[in-house]
Coordinates of C-alpha atoms and ligand atoms in Angstrom, one line a residue:
X1 CA -33.1 -71.2 -3.5
X2 CA -30.5 -69.1 -1.5
X3 CA -28.2 -70.5 0.6
X4 CA -27.9 -69.6 4.2
X5 CA -25.0 -68.3 6.1
X6 CA -25.8 -66.0 8.9
X7 CA -29.2 -66.8 11.2
X8 CA -30.8 -64.4 13.4
X9 CA -33.1 -66.3 16.2
X10 CA -35.7 -64.2 18.4
X11 CA -37.2 -66.4 21.3
X12 CA -39.9 -65.1 23.5
X13 CA -42.1 -66.3 26.2
X14 CA -43.5 -69.2 24.3
X15 CA -40.0 -71.2 23.7
X16 CA -39.9 -71.8 28.0
X17 CA -44.1 -72.5 28.3
X18 CA -43.9 -75.8 28.1
X19 CA -41.8 -76.0 30.5
X20 CA -43.8 -73.9 33.0
X21 CA -42.6 -71.1 32.5
X22 CA -46.0 -68.8 32.3
X23 CA -45.9 -67.1 29.3
X24 CA -47.8 -63.3 29.5
X25 CA -52.1 -63.2 29.8
X26 CA -53.7 -60.6 28.1
X27 CA -57.3 -60.1 29.1
X28 CA -58.7 -56.5 26.7
X29 CA -54.9 -54.4 26.8
X30 CA -54.1 -55.2 30.3
X31 CA -51.3 -57.8 30.4
X32 CA -50.8 -60.3 33.3
X33 CA -48.1 -62.4 34.9
X34 CA -49.7 -65.6 36.6
X35 CA -48.2 -67.8 38.4
X36 CA -48.7 -70.1 41.3
X37 CA -46.5 -69.5 44.5
X38 CA -44.6 -72.3 46.7
X39 CA -47.6 -72.7 48.7
X40 CA -49.8 -72.9 45.6
X41 CA -52.1 -70.2 45.3
X42 CA -52.4 -68.9 42.5
X43 CA -50.7 -65.0 42.2
X44 CA -51.5 -62.5 39.4
X45 CA -49.5 -59.2 38.5
X46 CA -50.2 -55.7 36.4
X47 CA -47.3 -56.0 34.1
X48 CA -46.5 -53.0 35.2
X49 CA -47.0 -53.8 38.7
X50 CA -43.7 -55.4 38.8
X51 CA -41.8 -54.7 35.3
X52 CA -41.8 -50.6 35.4
X53 CA -39.2 -48.2 37.2
X54 CA -41.9 -46.7 38.6
X55 CA -43.4 -49.7 40.2
X56 CA -39.5 -50.6 41.7
X57 CA -39.4 -47.2 42.9
X58 CA -42.8 -47.1 44.3
X59 CA -43.3 -50.6 45.7
X60 CA -39.6 -51.9 46.0
X61 CA -40.4 -54.4 48.7
X62 CA -43.5 -56.3 45.9
X63 CA -40.6 -56.2 43.3
X64 CA -37.8 -57.2 44.5
X65 CA -39.8 -60.5 45.9
X66 CA -41.7 -60.8 42.4
X67 CA -38.6 -61.4 41.0
X68 CA -37.4 -63.5 44.4
X69 CA -40.6 -66.1 43.8
X70 CA -39.9 -66.3 39.4
X71 CA -35.6 -67.1 40.1
X72 CA -36.4 -69.8 42.6
X73 CA -38.6 -71.0 40.1
X74 CA -35.8 -71.8 37.9
X75 CA -34.8 -75.0 40.0
X76 CA -38.1 -76.6 39.5
X77 CA -38.1 -76.1 35.7
X78 CA -35.7 -77.5 32.5
X79 CA -35.4 -76.9 28.7
X80 CA -37.3 -78.7 26.6
X81 CA -37.4 -79.8 23.3
X82 CA -37.4 -76.4 21.4
X83 CA -34.7 -74.7 23.6
X84 CA -32.2 -78.4 23.1
X85 CA -32.6 -78.4 18.8
X86 CA -31.8 -74.2 19.5
X87 CA -28.7 -76.1 21.5
X88 CA -28.5 -78.2 18.6
X89 CA -28.0 -75.5 15.9
X90 CA -25.9 -73.7 17.9
X91 CA -23.6 -77.0 18.2
X92 CA -23.9 -78.1 14.3
X93 CA -24.4 -74.6 13.0
X94 CA -21.2 -73.8 10.3
X95 CA -22.0 -70.1 10.3
X96 CA -22.9 -67.2 11.8
X97 CA -25.8 -67.5 14.4
X98 CA -26.8 -65.5 17.4
X99 CA -30.0 -66.2 19.3
X100 CA -31.5 -63.2 20.9
X101 CA -33.6 -64.3 23.5
X102 CA -36.3 -61.8 25.8
X103 CA -36.8 -63.8 28.1
X104 CA -35.1 -63.7 31.3
X105 CA -34.8 -67.4 32.4
X106 CA -31.4 -69.3 32.0
X107 CA -33.1 -72.4 29.9
X108 CA -31.7 -71.6 26.9
X109 CA -28.2 -71.6 28.2
X110 CA -28.8 -74.7 30.4
X111 CA -29.7 -76.2 27.0
X112 CA -26.1 -75.6 26.1
X113 CA -26.6 -72.6 23.9
X114 CA -23.4 -70.4 23.6
X115 CA -24.2 -68.0 20.6
X116 CA -27.3 -66.0 23.2
X117 CA -27.7 -63.1 24.2
X118 CA -30.2 -62.0 26.3
X119 CA -32.3 -58.7 25.8
X120 CA -33.8 -58.3 28.2
X121 CA -31.5 -58.9 31.6
X122 CA -31.7 -62.2 33.9
X123 CA -32.8 -63.7 37.0
X124 CA -30.0 -65.0 38.0
X125 CA -27.9 -61.6 37.8
X126 CA -27.9 -58.9 40.4
X127 CA -27.9 -55.3 38.8
X128 CA -26.4 -52.2 40.7
X129 CA -28.3 -49.3 40.4
X130 CA -25.6 -47.4 41.6
X131 CA -22.1 -47.9 39.4
X132 CA -23.9 -50.3 36.9
X133 CA -21.8 -53.5 37.6
X134 CA -23.5 -57.0 36.5
X135 CA -22.8 -60.6 38.8
X136 CA -24.6 -63.8 38.3
X137 CA -26.6 -64.1 41.9
X138 CA -28.6 -66.9 43.4
X139 CA -31.4 -67.1 46.1
X140 CA -33.2 -64.0 47.3
X141 CA -32.4 -60.5 46.3
X142 CA -33.7 -57.8 49.4
X143 CA -34.4 -54.4 48.5
X144 CA -31.2 -52.8 49.6
X145 CA -28.6 -55.2 49.0
X146 CA -25.1 -54.3 49.0
X147 CA -23.2 -54.1 45.9
X148 CA -19.4 -55.9 46.6
X149 CA -18.8 -53.6 43.3
X150 CA -19.4 -50.0 44.7
X151 CA -21.0 -50.7 48.7
X152 CA -23.9 -48.9 47.2
X153 CA -27.0 -50.6 48.9
X154 CA -28.5 -50.3 45.4
X155 CA -28.8 -53.7 44.0
X156 CA -31.8 -54.6 41.9
X157 CA -33.1 -57.2 39.9
X158 CA -31.8 -57.4 36.5
X159 CA -33.7 -57.2 34.2
X160 CA -35.3 -54.4 31.3
X161 CA -38.2 -52.8 32.8
X162 CA -40.6 -51.2 30.2
X163 CA -38.9 -48.0 29.4
X164 CA -35.6 -48.9 29.6
X165 CA -33.1 -49.8 27.1
X166 CA -32.7 -53.5 25.9
X167 CA -29.0 -54.8 26.6
X168 CA -26.4 -55.4 23.8
X169 CA -28.9 -53.6 20.9
X170 CA -25.9 -52.9 19.0
X171 CA -24.7 -56.6 18.4
X172 CA -27.9 -57.8 17.8
X173 CA -28.9 -55.1 15.5
X174 CA -25.3 -56.0 13.9
X175 CA -26.4 -59.4 13.8
X176 CA -29.8 -58.5 12.2
X177 CA -28.1 -56.8 9.6
X178 CA -26.1 -59.3 8.3
X179 CA -29.0 -62.3 8.8
X180 CA -29.7 -64.5 5.8
X181 CA -32.4 -65.7 7.8
X182 CA -34.7 -64.3 10.9
X183 CA -36.0 -66.4 12.9
X184 CA -39.3 -65.5 15.6
X185 CA -40.0 -68.7 18.2
X186 CA -42.8 -67.8 21.1
X187 CA -42.8 -64.2 20.8
X188 CA -46.6 -62.1 20.7
X189 CA -44.4 -59.7 18.8
X190 CA -46.1 -56.9 21.0
X191 CA -42.7 -55.3 22.9
X192 CA -40.4 -53.4 21.5
X193 CA -37.7 -52.7 19.9
X194 CA -37.5 -56.9 19.3
X195 CA -40.9 -56.6 17.9
X196 CA -39.4 -54.5 15.0
X197 CA -36.2 -56.8 14.6
X198 CA -38.3 -58.8 11.3
X199 CA -38.7 -55.1 9.4
X200 CA -35.1 -54.5 9.6
X201 CA -33.7 -57.9 9.0
X202 CA -36.7 -58.0 5.3
X203 CA -35.5 -54.3 4.8
X204 CA -31.5 -56.1 5.0
X205 CA -32.1 -58.6 2.8
X206 CA -33.3 -61.7 4.7
X207 CA -35.7 -64.3 4.5
X208 CA -38.3 -64.3 7.6
X209 CA -40.2 -67.0 9.7
X210 CA -42.1 -67.3 12.0
X211 CA -42.7 -70.4 14.6
X212 CA -45.3 -69.7 17.3
X213 CA -48.7 -71.2 18.8
X214 CA -50.8 -68.3 17.1
X215 CA -50.0 -65.3 14.9
X216 CA -48.5 -62.4 16.4
X217 CA -49.2 -58.8 15.8
X218 CA -46.3 -58.6 13.5
X219 CA -47.4 -61.7 11.8
X220 CA -48.0 -60.3 8.2
X221 CA -44.4 -58.9 8.1
X222 CA -42.8 -62.6 7.6
X223 CA -42.2 -64.2 4.3
X224 CA -44.0 -67.6 6.2
X225 CA -45.7 -68.7 9.6
X226 CA -45.7 -72.2 10.9
X227 CA -48.2 -72.3 13.8
X228 CA -47.9 -74.6 16.4
X229 CA -46.2 -75.7 19.3
X230 CA -42.5 -74.8 20.0
X231 CA -41.4 -77.9 21.1
X232 CA -42.9 -79.6 18.3
X233 CA -41.9 -76.7 15.6
X234 CA -38.6 -75.8 16.4
X235 CA -36.9 -79.1 16.6
X236 CA -37.8 -80.1 12.9
X237 CA -37.3 -76.3 11.2
X238 CA -33.8 -77.2 12.8
X239 CA -33.4 -80.7 11.4
X240 CA -34.2 -79.2 7.8
X241 CA -32.1 -76.0 7.8
X242 CA -29.1 -78.4 9.1
X243 CA -29.9 -80.3 6.1
X244 CA -30.6 -77.9 3.7
X245 CA -28.6 -74.7 4.3
X246 CA -30.7 -73.0 2.4
X247 CA -34.3 -70.9 2.0
Ligands
NAD1 P1 -45.8 -63.1 25.1 O1 -46.1 -64.1 26.8 O2 -46.3 -61.6 25.2 O3 -45.7 -64.1 24.3 C1 -45.8 -65.2 24.4 C2 -46.5 -65.8 22.7 O4 -45.8 -67.0 22.4 C3 -47.8 -66.0 22.4 O5 -48.1 -65.4 21.1 C4 -48.4 -67.0 22.5 O6 -49.2 -67.6 21.9 C5 -46.7 -68.1 22.4 N1 -46.7 -69.6 23.1 C6 -47.7 -69.6 23.8 N2 -46.9 -71.2 23.9 C7 -46.6 -71.8 23.3 C8 -45.6 -73.0 22.9 N3 -45.9 -73.8 23.4 N4 -45.0 -72.8 21.7 C9 -44.9 -72.1 20.8 N5 -45.6 -70.9 21.4 C10 -46.5 -70.4 22.1 O7 -44.3 -63.3 25.6 P2 -43.4 -62.1 24.8 O8 -43.5 -62.2 23.3 O9 -41.5 -63.4 24.9 O10 -43.2 -61.2 24.9 C11 -43.0 -60.8 26.8 C12 -41.9 -60.3 27.4 O11 -42.6 -60.8 28.5 C13 -40.1 -59.7 27.3 O12 -40.0 -58.9 27.4 C14 -40.0 -61.1 28.0 O13 -38.7 -60.9 28.8 C15 -41.0 -61.4 29.3 N6 -41.6 -63.0 29.5 C16 -40.3 -63.6 30.1 C17 -40.5 -64.8 30.4 C18 -39.5 -65.5 30.7 O14 -38.3 -65.7 30.8 N7 -39.7 -67.1 30.5 C19 -42.4 -65.2 30.8 C20 -42.8 -64.4 30.7 C21 -42.5 -63.3 29.6

């Protein structure tokens, strides 16, 4: 048994699935977002039509509307048992902890997590494409909205699109390099650089654990995989690590 002091937790869309936020749907080589609009009509968008700089440049109305709808949907969802368990870990873990989420919802912080970074941006934030300022944002964000910091008509959703650099990579990589335990929860392991954190952690000597509904793309890189619902697996794992503090 090795004593655990430093923990890095990586979360993905599977953590928020029970709360009613859809994960990606993959059909063959194509990934989709599927969700019901406020009128209850099923919408489907290919990831490249709403999650790339090219999509934003080519059809800003569609892309802004898509994130307006995702932002509005946050009002109707609540943190689930997995978010609450991770917030408990944050409150009670005496060593270093960093929760790195790929999710752009705000359910970890609404559950109470504080040692948290959003590597792929946040729905409730706006980014100025002209000056780079980021600020909290509620409600719709039409294309051409004016940045209060620089006055440019350049506010966009504060979402890291495919092909853009995720946020806070230096801090995340430093935490992964120092981790004694790396835990990946509810992520398909398909999106880099997050999908590579497990190899980095293992290379630096950390134990590695995957909690997911199914084996992820990088499952074989983990020391252990537990399959099931995050709402069941995460509270059980948190209870265990808080009591034994070892691997
Ligand atoms: P993903 O949709 O590719 O994968 C989700 C994974 O979670 C799958 O492996 C699935 O089997 C698993 N899963 C589904 N329900 C689960 C449950 N109840 N318990 C445990 N596991 C469950 O999502 P990803 O890996 O996070 O990566 C894709 C990208 O999608 C990320 O960049 C993220 O920003 C974005 N995304 C974010 C949200 C959100 O903010 N909530 C939702 C969808 C996608």
